Amino acid sequence: MANTKKHPDSNVYSELASNAVPLALPKRVLAIGAHPDDIEFGAGGTLARWVSLGCEVTMLVVTDGSKGSWDPGIDPADLVATRINEQRAAAAALGAAEVRYLNEVDGELEYTMDLRKEMCRQIRDVRPDVVLSHDPWQRYQLHPDHRATGWAVMDGVVSARDHLYFPEQDLDPHRPDAVLLWSADTPDHWEDISDHFPAKVEALLCHSSQGTTTMGGAEQTDDRRRAFVDRMQSWAAGQGAAVDLEKAESFKRITP
Ligand SMILES: [Zn+2]
């Protein structure tokens, strides 16, 4: 029963059925996040590792990040421009080939048929072996954009694989080998990021406009930056402990 592990937050033993079949190294992946920095938090180490092995990574950022500040004097238009530059730098730190933006208004994303259709179009266009995104089933997920993105991605995966959905897109159907969902309550797939944790941190720190809101002021002083890196390190080590890896990112794996 080598593949039987006890999930650290659960009293249920799982066979880790999907993890028992290792995920082949993808040639192309599409990572979809609601906001600039979500992809890096959820899967930055995994993407950096896959890039180092020859994978082509496309990042798709759904909203414009225009509400990501606690500064009462900030101009949302300036913030959007800053965050596009930060996202570009973060993508370079991971080695991603491309960043795409849907420019929806931050905090106001709604799950509509148009959004599902757009996810379908992106998947058919990029033709990824693996799609990564937010887990829409995560309990008590507070942020509406994370929930809406996760649902639209999952339903977009279903639409993308069958030709009778949205035929007006004039793109061949596409079925990814796997969908990996970060922030899962019940992860069953782990990726080793032991050697690529520094790239994940470097990418996250590119989002300096988010230092105060999500990184404990990491952009302000060396001490705060070190504290942030320590927190990320503990998190990655905690994820890895479930499967005897030094550092990992965990996911719920779905085979479409
Ligand atoms: Zn977010």
PDB file of C-alpha atoms and ligand atoms in Angstrom:
ATOM      1  CA  MET A   1       0.000   0.000   0.000  1.00  0.00           C
ATOM      2  CA  ALA A   2       2.861   2.321  -0.848  1.00  0.00           C
ATOM      3  CA  ASN A   3       0.499   4.925  -2.221  1.00  0.00           C
ATOM      4  CA  THR A   4      -1.747   5.066   0.801  1.00  0.00           C
ATOM      5  CA  LYS A   5      -1.151   8.258   2.753  1.00  0.00           C
ATOM      6  CA  LYS A   6      -3.071   9.972   5.458  1.00  0.00           C
ATOM      7  CA  HIS A   7      -4.025  13.454   4.472  1.00  0.00           C
ATOM      8  CA  PRO A   8      -2.644  15.761   7.195  1.00  0.00           C
ATOM      9  CA  ASP A   9      -5.956  17.574   7.713  1.00  0.00           C
ATOM     10  CA  SER A  10      -8.181  14.559   7.479  1.00  0.00           C
ATOM     11  CA  ASN A  11      -8.975  11.334   9.266  1.00  0.00           C
ATOM     12  CA  VAL A  12      -9.654   9.681   5.947  1.00  0.00           C
ATOM     13  CA  TYR A  13      -7.011   7.504   4.304  1.00  0.00           C
ATOM     14  CA  SER A  14      -7.012   7.948   0.573  1.00  0.00           C
ATOM     15  CA  GLU A  15      -5.523   5.683  -2.009  1.00  0.00           C
ATOM     16  CA  LEU A  16      -4.252   8.759  -3.871  1.00  0.00           C
ATOM     17  CA  ALA A  17      -5.488   6.972  -6.953  1.00  0.00           C
ATOM     18  CA  SER A  18      -4.674   9.800  -9.323  1.00  0.00           C
ATOM     19  CA  ASN A  19      -1.263  10.395  -7.777  1.00  0.00           C
ATOM     20  CA  ALA A  20      -0.479   6.706  -8.168  1.00  0.00           C
ATOM     21  CA  VAL A  21      -0.233   7.371 -11.897  1.00  0.00           C
ATOM     22  CA  PRO A  22       2.467  10.036 -12.172  1.00  0.00           C
ATOM     23  CA  LEU A  23       1.581  12.994 -14.320  1.00  0.00           C
ATOM     24  CA  ALA A  24       3.704  12.939 -17.466  1.00  0.00           C
ATOM     25  CA  LEU A  25       5.743  16.080 -17.980  1.00  0.00           C
ATOM     26  CA  PRO A  26       3.391  18.391 -19.895  1.00  0.00           C
ATOM     27  CA  LYS A  27       4.553  20.017 -23.112  1.00  0.00           C
ATOM     28  CA  ARG A  28       2.148  22.932 -22.743  1.00  0.00           C
ATOM     29  CA  VAL A  29       0.185  24.188 -19.771  1.00  0.00           C
ATOM     30  CA  LEU A  30      -2.367  26.918 -19.184  1.00  0.00           C
ATOM     31  CA  ALA A  31      -2.503  28.417 -15.684  1.00  0.00           C
ATOM     32  CA  ILE A  32      -5.557  30.573 -14.987  1.00  0.00           C
ATOM     33  CA  GLY A  33      -5.755  32.919 -11.996  1.00  0.00           C
ATOM     34  CA  ALA A  34      -8.373  35.445 -10.971  1.00  0.00           C
ATOM     35  CA  HIS A  35      -5.777  38.095 -10.072  1.00  0.00           C
ATOM     36  CA  PRO A  36      -2.160  38.941 -10.771  1.00  0.00           C
ATOM     37  CA  ASP A  37      -0.157  36.830  -8.197  1.00  0.00           C
ATOM     38  CA  ASP A  38      -2.774  34.046  -7.708  1.00  0.00           C
ATOM     39  CA  ILE A  39      -1.013  31.694 -10.128  1.00  0.00           C
ATOM     40  CA  GLU A  40       2.343  32.282  -8.429  1.00  0.00           C
ATOM     41  CA  PHE A  41       0.893  31.542  -4.973  1.00  0.00           C
ATOM     42  CA  GLY A  42      -0.916  28.423  -6.183  1.00  0.00           C
ATOM     43  CA  ALA A  43       1.510  26.874  -8.632  1.00  0.00           C
ATOM     44  CA  GLY A  44       4.617  29.064  -9.090  1.00  0.00           C
ATOM     45  CA  GLY A  45       7.094  26.361  -8.081  1.00  0.00           C
ATOM     46  CA  THR A  46       5.431  23.724 -10.245  1.00  0.00           C
ATOM     47  CA  LEU A  47       5.431  25.996 -13.288  1.00  0.00           C
ATOM     48  CA  ALA A  48       9.085  26.979 -12.771  1.00  0.00           C
ATOM     49  CA  ARG A  49      10.062  23.324 -12.560  1.00  0.00           C
ATOM     50  CA  TRP A  50       8.134  22.355 -15.669  1.00  0.00           C
ATOM     51  CA  VAL A  51       9.643  25.290 -17.603  1.00  0.00           C
ATOM     52  CA  SER A  52      13.120  24.107 -16.596  1.00  0.00           C
ATOM     53  CA  LEU A  53      12.242  20.728 -18.163  1.00  0.00           C
ATOM     54  CA  GLY A  54      11.072  22.252 -21.442  1.00  0.00           C
ATOM     55  CA  CYS A  55       7.375  22.928 -20.867  1.00  0.00           C
ATOM     56  CA  GLU A  56       5.716  25.974 -22.432  1.00  0.00           C
ATOM     57  CA  VAL A  57       3.669  27.880 -19.863  1.00  0.00           C
ATOM     58  CA  THR A  58       0.855  30.316 -20.683  1.00  0.00           C
ATOM     59  CA  MET A  59      -0.577  32.375 -17.813  1.00  0.00           C
ATOM     60  CA  LEU A  60      -4.083  33.806 -18.079  1.00  0.00           C
ATOM     61  CA  VAL A  61      -5.059  36.531 -15.585  1.00  0.00           C
ATOM     62  CA  VAL A  62      -8.798  37.093 -15.505  1.00  0.00           C
ATOM     63  CA  THR A  63      -9.233  40.416 -13.687  1.00  0.00           C
ATOM     64  CA  ASP A  64      -7.334  43.682 -13.834  1.00  0.00           C
ATOM     65  CA  GLY A  65      -6.306  43.756 -10.174  1.00  0.00           C
ATOM     66  CA  SER A  66      -7.811  47.217  -9.762  1.00  0.00           C
ATOM     67  CA  LYS A  67      -8.968  46.657  -6.170  1.00  0.00           C
ATOM     68  CA  GLY A  68      -5.744  45.201  -4.814  1.00  0.00           C
ATOM     69  CA  SER A  69      -4.655  48.004  -2.501  1.00  0.00           C
ATOM     70  CA  TRP A  70      -5.285  49.407   0.976  1.00  0.00           C
ATOM     71  CA  ASP A  71      -3.833  52.810  -0.015  1.00  0.00           C
ATOM     72  CA  PRO A  72      -6.730  55.333   0.153  1.00  0.00           C
ATOM     73  CA  GLY A  73      -4.944  57.686  -2.259  1.00  0.00           C
ATOM     74  CA  ILE A  74      -4.241  55.174  -5.024  1.00  0.00           C
ATOM     75  CA  ASP A  75      -5.595  55.684  -8.549  1.00  0.00           C
ATOM     76  CA  PRO A  76      -7.071  52.339  -9.713  1.00  0.00           C
ATOM     77  CA  ALA A  77      -5.889  53.012 -13.298  1.00  0.00           C
ATOM     78  CA  ASP A  78      -2.305  53.436 -12.068  1.00  0.00           C
ATOM     79  CA  LEU A  79      -2.665  50.252 -10.027  1.00  0.00           C
ATOM     80  CA  VAL A  80      -3.801  48.292 -13.097  1.00  0.00           C
ATOM     81  CA  ALA A  81      -0.785  49.517 -15.086  1.00  0.00           C
ATOM     82  CA  THR A  82       1.585  48.690 -12.215  1.00  0.00           C
ATOM     83  CA  ARG A  83       0.145  45.213 -11.862  1.00  0.00           C
ATOM     84  CA  ILE A  84       0.510  44.444 -15.579  1.00  0.00           C
ATOM     85  CA  ASN A  85       4.217  45.238 -15.276  1.00  0.00           C
ATOM     86  CA  GLU A  86       4.517  43.206 -12.075  1.00  0.00           C
ATOM     87  CA  GLN A  87       2.796  40.245 -13.719  1.00  0.00           C
ATOM     88  CA  ARG A  88       5.142  40.445 -16.692  1.00  0.00           C
ATOM     89  CA  ALA A  89       8.160  40.392 -14.354  1.00  0.00           C
ATOM     90  CA  ALA A  90       6.715  37.494 -12.353  1.00  0.00           C
ATOM     91  CA  ALA A  91       6.101  35.507 -15.527  1.00  0.00           C
ATOM     92  CA  ALA A  92       9.724  36.112 -16.546  1.00  0.00           C
ATOM     93  CA  ALA A  93      10.908  34.898 -13.123  1.00  0.00           C
ATOM     94  CA  LEU A  94       9.051  31.631 -13.697  1.00  0.00           C
ATOM     95  CA  GLY A  95      10.102  31.410 -17.339  1.00  0.00           C
ATOM     96  CA  ALA A  96       6.540  31.528 -18.676  1.00  0.00           C
ATOM     97  CA  ALA A  97       6.241  31.988 -22.415  1.00  0.00           C
ATOM     98  CA  GLU A  98       3.201  34.268 -22.384  1.00  0.00           C
ATOM     99  CA  VAL A  99       0.796  36.170 -20.146  1.00  0.00           C
ATOM    100  CA  ARG A 100      -2.751  36.843 -21.324  1.00  0.00           C
ATOM    101  CA  TYR A 101      -5.208  39.200 -19.632  1.00  0.00           C
ATOM    102  CA  LEU A 102      -8.993  39.210 -19.761  1.00  0.00           C
ATOM    103  CA  ASN A 103      -9.153  42.614 -17.982  1.00  0.00           C
ATOM    104  CA  GLU A 104     -12.389  41.932 -16.117  1.00  0.00           C
ATOM    105  CA  VAL A 105     -13.042  44.336 -13.240  1.00  0.00           C
ATOM    106  CA  ASP A 106     -11.357  43.098 -10.058  1.00  0.00           C
ATOM    107  CA  GLY A 107     -13.809  42.023  -7.362  1.00  0.00           C
ATOM    108  CA  GLU A 108     -16.802  42.148  -9.673  1.00  0.00           C
ATOM    109  CA  LEU A 109     -16.266  38.985 -11.705  1.00  0.00           C
ATOM    110  CA  GLU A 110     -19.471  37.087 -12.327  1.00  0.00           C
ATOM    111  CA  TYR A 111     -19.778  33.563 -13.600  1.00  0.00           C
ATOM    112  CA  THR A 112     -21.624  34.006 -16.893  1.00  0.00           C
ATOM    113  CA  MET A 113     -21.985  31.898 -20.028  1.00  0.00           C
ATOM    114  CA  ASP A 114     -19.701  34.430 -21.735  1.00  0.00           C
ATOM    115  CA  LEU A 115     -16.976  33.749 -19.169  1.00  0.00           C
ATOM    116  CA  ARG A 116     -17.374  29.974 -19.603  1.00  0.00           C
ATOM    117  CA  LYS A 117     -17.221  30.450 -23.369  1.00  0.00           C
ATOM    118  CA  GLU A 118     -14.039  32.527 -23.065  1.00  0.00           C
ATOM    119  CA  MET A 119     -12.367  29.832 -20.935  1.00  0.00           C
ATOM    120  CA  CYS A 120     -13.343  27.270 -23.568  1.00  0.00           C
ATOM    121  CA  ARG A 121     -11.835  29.468 -26.287  1.00  0.00           C
ATOM    122  CA  GLN A 122      -8.585  29.923 -24.357  1.00  0.00           C
ATOM    123  CA  ILE A 123      -8.240  26.173 -23.757  1.00  0.00           C
ATOM    124  CA  ARG A 124      -8.939  25.346 -27.405  1.00  0.00           C
ATOM    125  CA  ASP A 125      -6.467  28.020 -28.481  1.00  0.00           C
ATOM    126  CA  VAL A 126      -3.559  27.137 -26.151  1.00  0.00           C
ATOM    127  CA  ARG A 127      -4.238  23.350 -26.308  1.00  0.00           C
ATOM    128  CA  PRO A 128      -2.599  22.629 -22.931  1.00  0.00           C
ATOM    129  CA  ASP A 129      -1.802  19.159 -21.605  1.00  0.00           C
ATOM    130  CA  VAL A 130      -2.548  20.480 -18.126  1.00  0.00           C
ATOM    131  CA  VAL A 131      -4.849  23.279 -16.956  1.00  0.00           C
ATOM    132  CA  LEU A 132      -4.228  24.765 -13.498  1.00  0.00           C
ATOM    133  CA  SER A 133      -6.581  27.054 -11.571  1.00  0.00           C
ATOM    134  CA  HIS A 134      -8.493  27.806  -8.363  1.00  0.00           C
ATOM    135  CA  ASP A 135     -10.440  24.969  -6.747  1.00  0.00           C
ATOM    136  CA  PRO A 136     -14.063  26.180  -6.905  1.00  0.00           C
ATOM    137  CA  TRP A 137     -15.079  23.484  -4.408  1.00  0.00           C
ATOM    138  CA  GLN A 138     -12.810  24.908  -1.711  1.00  0.00           C
ATOM    139  CA  ARG A 139     -14.970  25.394   1.378  1.00  0.00           C
ATOM    140  CA  TYR A 140     -15.387  28.915   2.667  1.00  0.00           C
ATOM    141  CA  GLN A 141     -13.501  30.452  -0.223  1.00  0.00           C
ATOM    142  CA  LEU A 142     -14.262  34.077   0.469  1.00  0.00           C
ATOM    143  CA  HIS A 143     -13.154  35.810  -2.696  1.00  0.00           C
ATOM    144  CA  PRO A 144     -15.911  35.894  -5.326  1.00  0.00           C
ATOM    145  CA  ASP A 145     -13.403  36.185  -8.187  1.00  0.00           C
ATOM    146  CA  HIS A 146     -11.669  32.974  -7.091  1.00  0.00           C
ATOM    147  CA  ARG A 147     -14.981  31.119  -6.997  1.00  0.00           C
ATOM    148  CA  ALA A 148     -16.181  32.504 -10.343  1.00  0.00           C
ATOM    149  CA  THR A 149     -12.865  31.773 -12.047  1.00  0.00           C
ATOM    150  CA  GLY A 150     -12.734  28.215 -10.726  1.00  0.00           C
ATOM    151  CA  TRP A 151     -16.255  27.397 -11.908  1.00  0.00           C
ATOM    152  CA  ALA A 152     -15.757  28.971 -15.326  1.00  0.00           C
ATOM    153  CA  VAL A 153     -12.488  27.073 -15.813  1.00  0.00           C
ATOM    154  CA  MET A 154     -14.006  23.721 -14.852  1.00  0.00           C
ATOM    155  CA  ASP A 155     -17.014  24.220 -17.092  1.00  0.00           C
ATOM    156  CA  GLY A 156     -14.773  25.616 -19.830  1.00  0.00           C
ATOM    157  CA  VAL A 157     -12.778  22.366 -19.720  1.00  0.00           C
ATOM    158  CA  VAL A 158     -15.980  20.398 -20.296  1.00  0.00           C
ATOM    159  CA  SER A 159     -17.013  22.668 -23.186  1.00  0.00           C
ATOM    160  CA  ALA A 160     -13.571  22.669 -24.801  1.00  0.00           C
ATOM    161  CA  ARG A 161     -13.444  18.905 -25.234  1.00  0.00           C
ATOM    162  CA  ASP A 162     -16.731  18.447 -27.137  1.00  0.00           C
ATOM    163  CA  HIS A 163     -17.180  19.902 -30.592  1.00  0.00           C
ATOM    164  CA  LEU A 164     -20.866  20.758 -30.242  1.00  0.00           C
ATOM    165  CA  TYR A 165     -20.114  23.423 -27.624  1.00  0.00           C
ATOM    166  CA  PHE A 166     -19.578  26.870 -29.097  1.00  0.00           C
ATOM    167  CA  PRO A 167     -18.915  25.720 -32.706  1.00  0.00           C
ATOM    168  CA  GLU A 168     -18.780  29.382 -33.748  1.00  0.00           C
ATOM    169  CA  GLN A 169     -15.323  29.544 -32.162  1.00  0.00           C
ATOM    170  CA  ASP A 170     -14.049  27.653 -35.197  1.00  0.00           C
ATOM    171  CA  LEU A 171     -11.345  25.969 -33.089  1.00  0.00           C
ATOM    172  CA  ASP A 172     -10.747  22.240 -32.785  1.00  0.00           C
ATOM    173  CA  PRO A 173     -11.990  20.687 -29.549  1.00  0.00           C
ATOM    174  CA  HIS A 174      -9.299  19.990 -26.979  1.00  0.00           C
ATOM    175  CA  ARG A 175      -9.185  17.705 -23.954  1.00  0.00           C
ATOM    176  CA  PRO A 176      -6.342  18.301 -21.458  1.00  0.00           C
ATOM    177  CA  ASP A 177      -4.807  15.243 -19.759  1.00  0.00           C
ATOM    178  CA  ALA A 178      -5.332  16.769 -16.323  1.00  0.00           C
ATOM    179  CA  VAL A 179      -6.694  19.717 -14.398  1.00  0.00           C
ATOM    180  CA  LEU A 180      -4.800  20.671 -11.240  1.00  0.00           C
ATOM    181  CA  LEU A 181      -6.686  22.805  -8.716  1.00  0.00           C
ATOM    182  CA  TRP A 182      -4.729  24.704  -6.072  1.00  0.00           C
ATOM    183  CA  SER A 183      -5.987  25.533  -2.545  1.00  0.00           C
ATOM    184  CA  ALA A 184      -7.861  22.235  -2.526  1.00  0.00           C
ATOM    185  CA  ASP A 185      -9.445  21.016   0.707  1.00  0.00           C
ATOM    186  CA  THR A 186      -8.671  17.441  -0.269  1.00  0.00           C
ATOM    187  CA  PRO A 187      -5.474  17.447  -2.350  1.00  0.00           C
ATOM    188  CA  ASP A 188      -4.498  14.210  -4.051  1.00  0.00           C
ATOM    189  CA  HIS A 189      -1.589  15.359  -6.180  1.00  0.00           C
ATOM    190  CA  TRP A 190       1.741  16.896  -5.206  1.00  0.00           C
ATOM    191  CA  GLU A 191       4.459  18.467  -7.289  1.00  0.00           C
ATOM    192  CA  ASP A 192       8.029  18.631  -5.982  1.00  0.00           C
ATOM    193  CA  ILE A 193       9.183  22.261  -5.832  1.00  0.00           C
ATOM    194  CA  SER A 194      12.245  21.714  -3.632  1.00  0.00           C
ATOM    195  CA  ASP A 195      14.622  23.053  -6.304  1.00  0.00           C
ATOM    196  CA  HIS A 196      12.256  25.751  -7.608  1.00  0.00           C
ATOM    197  CA  PHE A 197      11.008  27.340  -4.420  1.00  0.00           C
ATOM    198  CA  PRO A 198      13.388  30.325  -4.952  1.00  0.00           C
ATOM    199  CA  ALA A 199      11.770  31.031  -8.343  1.00  0.00           C
ATOM    200  CA  LYS A 200       8.311  30.952  -6.753  1.00  0.00           C
ATOM    201  CA  VAL A 201       9.394  33.465  -4.113  1.00  0.00           C
ATOM    202  CA  GLU A 202      11.124  35.658  -6.691  1.00  0.00           C
ATOM    203  CA  ALA A 203       7.964  35.691  -8.810  1.00  0.00           C
ATOM    204  CA  LEU A 204       5.773  36.542  -5.826  1.00  0.00           C
ATOM    205  CA  LEU A 205       8.060  39.391  -4.784  1.00  0.00           C
ATOM    206  CA  CYS A 206       7.683  40.900  -8.268  1.00  0.00           C
ATOM    207  CA  HIS A 207       4.162  41.830  -7.136  1.00  0.00           C
ATOM    208  CA  SER A 208       5.432  44.616  -4.881  1.00  0.00           C
ATOM    209  CA  SER A 209       2.102  46.480  -5.000  1.00  0.00           C
ATOM    210  CA  GLN A 210       0.709  43.486  -3.079  1.00  0.00           C
ATOM    211  CA  GLY A 211       3.425  43.427  -0.427  1.00  0.00           C
ATOM    212  CA  THR A 212       1.268  45.114   2.194  1.00  0.00           C
ATOM    213  CA  THR A 213      -1.993  43.295   1.479  1.00  0.00           C
ATOM    214  CA  THR A 214      -0.791  39.739   0.953  1.00  0.00           C
ATOM    215  CA  MET A 215       2.891  39.446   1.904  1.00  0.00           C
ATOM    216  CA  GLY A 216       3.088  41.045   5.335  1.00  0.00           C
ATOM    217  CA  GLY A 217       4.929  44.129   4.092  1.00  0.00           C
ATOM    218  CA  ALA A 218       7.653  42.073   2.363  1.00  0.00           C
ATOM    219  CA  GLU A 219       8.458  45.034   0.111  1.00  0.00           C
ATOM    220  CA  GLN A 220       9.146  47.344   3.075  1.00  0.00           C
ATOM    221  CA  THR A 221      12.049  45.937   5.079  1.00  0.00           C
ATOM    222  CA  ASP A 222      14.513  43.051   4.921  1.00  0.00           C
ATOM    223  CA  ASP A 223      13.057  41.616   8.140  1.00  0.00           C
ATOM    224  CA  ARG A 224       9.541  41.530   6.735  1.00  0.00           C
ATOM    225  CA  ARG A 225      10.780  40.034   3.499  1.00  0.00           C
ATOM    226  CA  ARG A 226      12.593  37.295   5.425  1.00  0.00           C
ATOM    227  CA  ALA A 227       9.453  36.651   7.491  1.00  0.00           C
ATOM    228  CA  PHE A 228       7.428  36.265   4.298  1.00  0.00           C
ATOM    229  CA  VAL A 229       9.952  33.856   2.780  1.00  0.00           C
ATOM    230  CA  ASP A 230       9.952  31.878   6.060  1.00  0.00           C
ATOM    231  CA  ARG A 231       6.158  31.634   5.962  1.00  0.00           C
ATOM    232  CA  MET A 232       6.186  30.451   2.355  1.00  0.00           C
ATOM    233  CA  GLN A 233       8.917  27.955   3.207  1.00  0.00           C
ATOM    234  CA  SER A 234       6.896  26.540   6.112  1.00  0.00           C
ATOM    235  CA  TRP A 235       3.851  26.281   3.874  1.00  0.00           C
ATOM    236  CA  ALA A 236       5.755  24.446   1.131  1.00  0.00           C
ATOM    237  CA  ALA A 237       7.391  22.129   3.670  1.00  0.00           C
ATOM    238  CA  GLY A 238       3.970  21.417   5.202  1.00  0.00           C
ATOM    239  CA  GLN A 239       2.571  20.490   1.796  1.00  0.00           C
ATOM    240  CA  GLY A 240       5.600  18.310   1.065  1.00  0.00           C
ATOM    241  CA  ALA A 241       5.428  16.493   4.408  1.00  0.00           C
ATOM    242  CA  ALA A 242       2.290  14.666   3.245  1.00  0.00           C
ATOM    243  CA  VAL A 243       4.299  12.862   0.569  1.00  0.00           C
ATOM    244  CA  ASP A 244       7.863  12.933   1.937  1.00  0.00           C
ATOM    245  CA  LEU A 245       9.020  15.819  -0.242  1.00  0.00           C
ATOM    246  CA  GLU A 246      11.174  18.647   1.103  1.00  0.00           C
ATOM    247  CA  LYS A 247       8.910  21.292  -0.479  1.00  0.00           C
ATOM    248  CA  ALA A 248       5.792  20.816  -2.571  1.00  0.00           C
ATOM    249  CA  GLU A 249       2.668  22.372  -3.977  1.00  0.00           C
ATOM    250  CA  SER A 250      -0.511  20.356  -3.577  1.00  0.00           C
ATOM    251  CA  PHE A 251      -3.508  20.091  -5.874  1.00  0.00           C
ATOM    252  CA  LYS A 252      -6.756  18.278  -6.493  1.00  0.00           C
ATOM    253  CA  ARG A 253      -6.182  16.422  -9.756  1.00  0.00           C
ATOM    254  CA  ILE A 254      -9.045  15.861 -12.145  1.00  0.00           C
ATOM    255  CA  THR A 255      -8.877  13.840 -15.327  1.00  0.00           C
ATOM    256  CA  PRO A 256     -11.328  15.399 -17.809  1.00  0.00           C
TER     257      PRO A 256
HETATM  258 ZN    ZN B   1      -6.766  36.374  -5.938  1.00  0.00          ZN
END
